[in-house]
Amino acid sequence: MTRRAPSELEPVAGGATARLGGTRVEVPDAVAEALAADGVEVVRDPAVLAAMGRDWWPLSIGWAARGRVPALPAAVARPRDTAQVASVLRRCHESRVPVTASAGGSGVCGGSVPVFGGLSLDLTGISGLLDLDESSLLADVAAGTFGPDLEAALGASGSGYTLGHWPQSMDISTVGGWIACRGAGQYSTRYGKIEDLVVGLEVVLADGTVVHTDGAAPRAAAGPNLTQLFLGSEGTLGVITSARLRVTPRPDAQARRALSFPDFTDGLDACRRVLRRGGTPAVLRLYDETESRRNFDHEACVMVILDEADPVVVDATMQICDAECGSATRLDDSLVERWLHERNDTSALGPLWKSNIVVDTIEVAGRWSVLPALADEVVATLKGIEGTLAASVHESHAYPDGACLYFTFGGRRPSRGDGDDNAELSWQESYYRRAWDAATAIVLAHGAAVSHHHGIGLNRGRFLPDALGPSFGVLRTLKDALDPEGILNPGKLGLPSPFGPPPWP
């Protein structure tokens, strides 16, 4: 299967320069030689380093257009199994070499950018469906397995199964990446987010110790659930090498609806009522007027509903949706097919940045009681920032207690006649930071979550201490205990690093 690496979004030559400054730690020859003796492939090719120096963080796309990447590792290690991962971490721990785990590189927050150099750990060589317990609906899967490969293997097994996890990055993301960032698939209202699908993990700690968390039984009261400790840790507490996941038989039935509401708040309330009654359609998405025009050529707020499950379950779910959306206008259900066809298309992102238009998305989550005001305030604030061309919102993942709001914004430098490339780049970075700061301040003021599924990485690290409050100190204590040398993905999650301050605060 052909996959698009991050560097292919906007090609960067092997001689690319790093945009982010800061300490760059080298990998000693003795470490590389010891790893080679352990059977680990170590690569120093400039083109490979450039590809591993970035992910899909949109800001890096603008840098790539100018031949730059966020940062460059000193070397790339390509282990083939858990024992080799343990070897890499043990030797880097002993020599205090930073290690940044990576796989598909599909993150959009700079989470796999090796900001202090050191070693990039390419986990894509550890892949495959390891075991399937059809009676218990559990699958053991290697962390470097790409989404389509997992679904193909599950679909070909027994009577056919699915994980039901379909992120926009499906083709270029891996199981380990989903878990490390607490990812969400587009069908999460039916199947749950990745943390709902994981029952146990195999993790390699910073010193090379291999541990297994939970997963032996459907529920347990054997102390704290350590699986949840590593979910969302973004490679800062350990490196995930395999997971035990809940799977579901391939669905027998499907139903679709396309509707419109005159007001975004009315549509949100309909979503709330559907979930309140226990309706969990796989997809329940609502778009504001701006996004409805852009995506569906429609002037009101479009809602897309899709469900798949046992026929009895689908029928009951759609009855609830129809009852709670009775005030909406029924549209042609072909709009759902249009959404399915275009949902993973990011082809416009590169050309926009290449045309000096700054564009990104901000996904957050909040309670139903705060969502209407949160949506209005963030969109209005983004529109008020000098240079903004457009700002919009849609609801993408819904739950009984709240939902994810997905904001999109774009801006361009108001005065662009000087031809100064550095001035353009400086404005883009400043505008990008101002947009994120302004939006996140509103999110925190409403007590909402600063991320629903993209994670924290490098871009959001400055917000996490305020978002977590005193519990951020607990996270720091865990980091110090599990990674005393601070080698695991330093500079991320807003955590202090022995290698220096993060280069993108």
XYZ file of C-alpha atoms in Angstrom, residues 7 12-15 44-52:
14
model
C 7.806 15.109 3.487
C 12.030 18.936 1.351
C 15.516 18.158 0.110
C 17.970 16.170 2.166
C 19.917 19.375 2.767
C 22.058 8.891 8.912
C 21.048 9.621 5.313
C 20.181 13.370 5.020
C 16.954 12.715 3.094
C 15.753 10.303 5.784
C 16.656 12.790 8.524
C 14.691 15.527 6.736
C 11.632 13.273 6.432
C 11.818 12.351 10.126
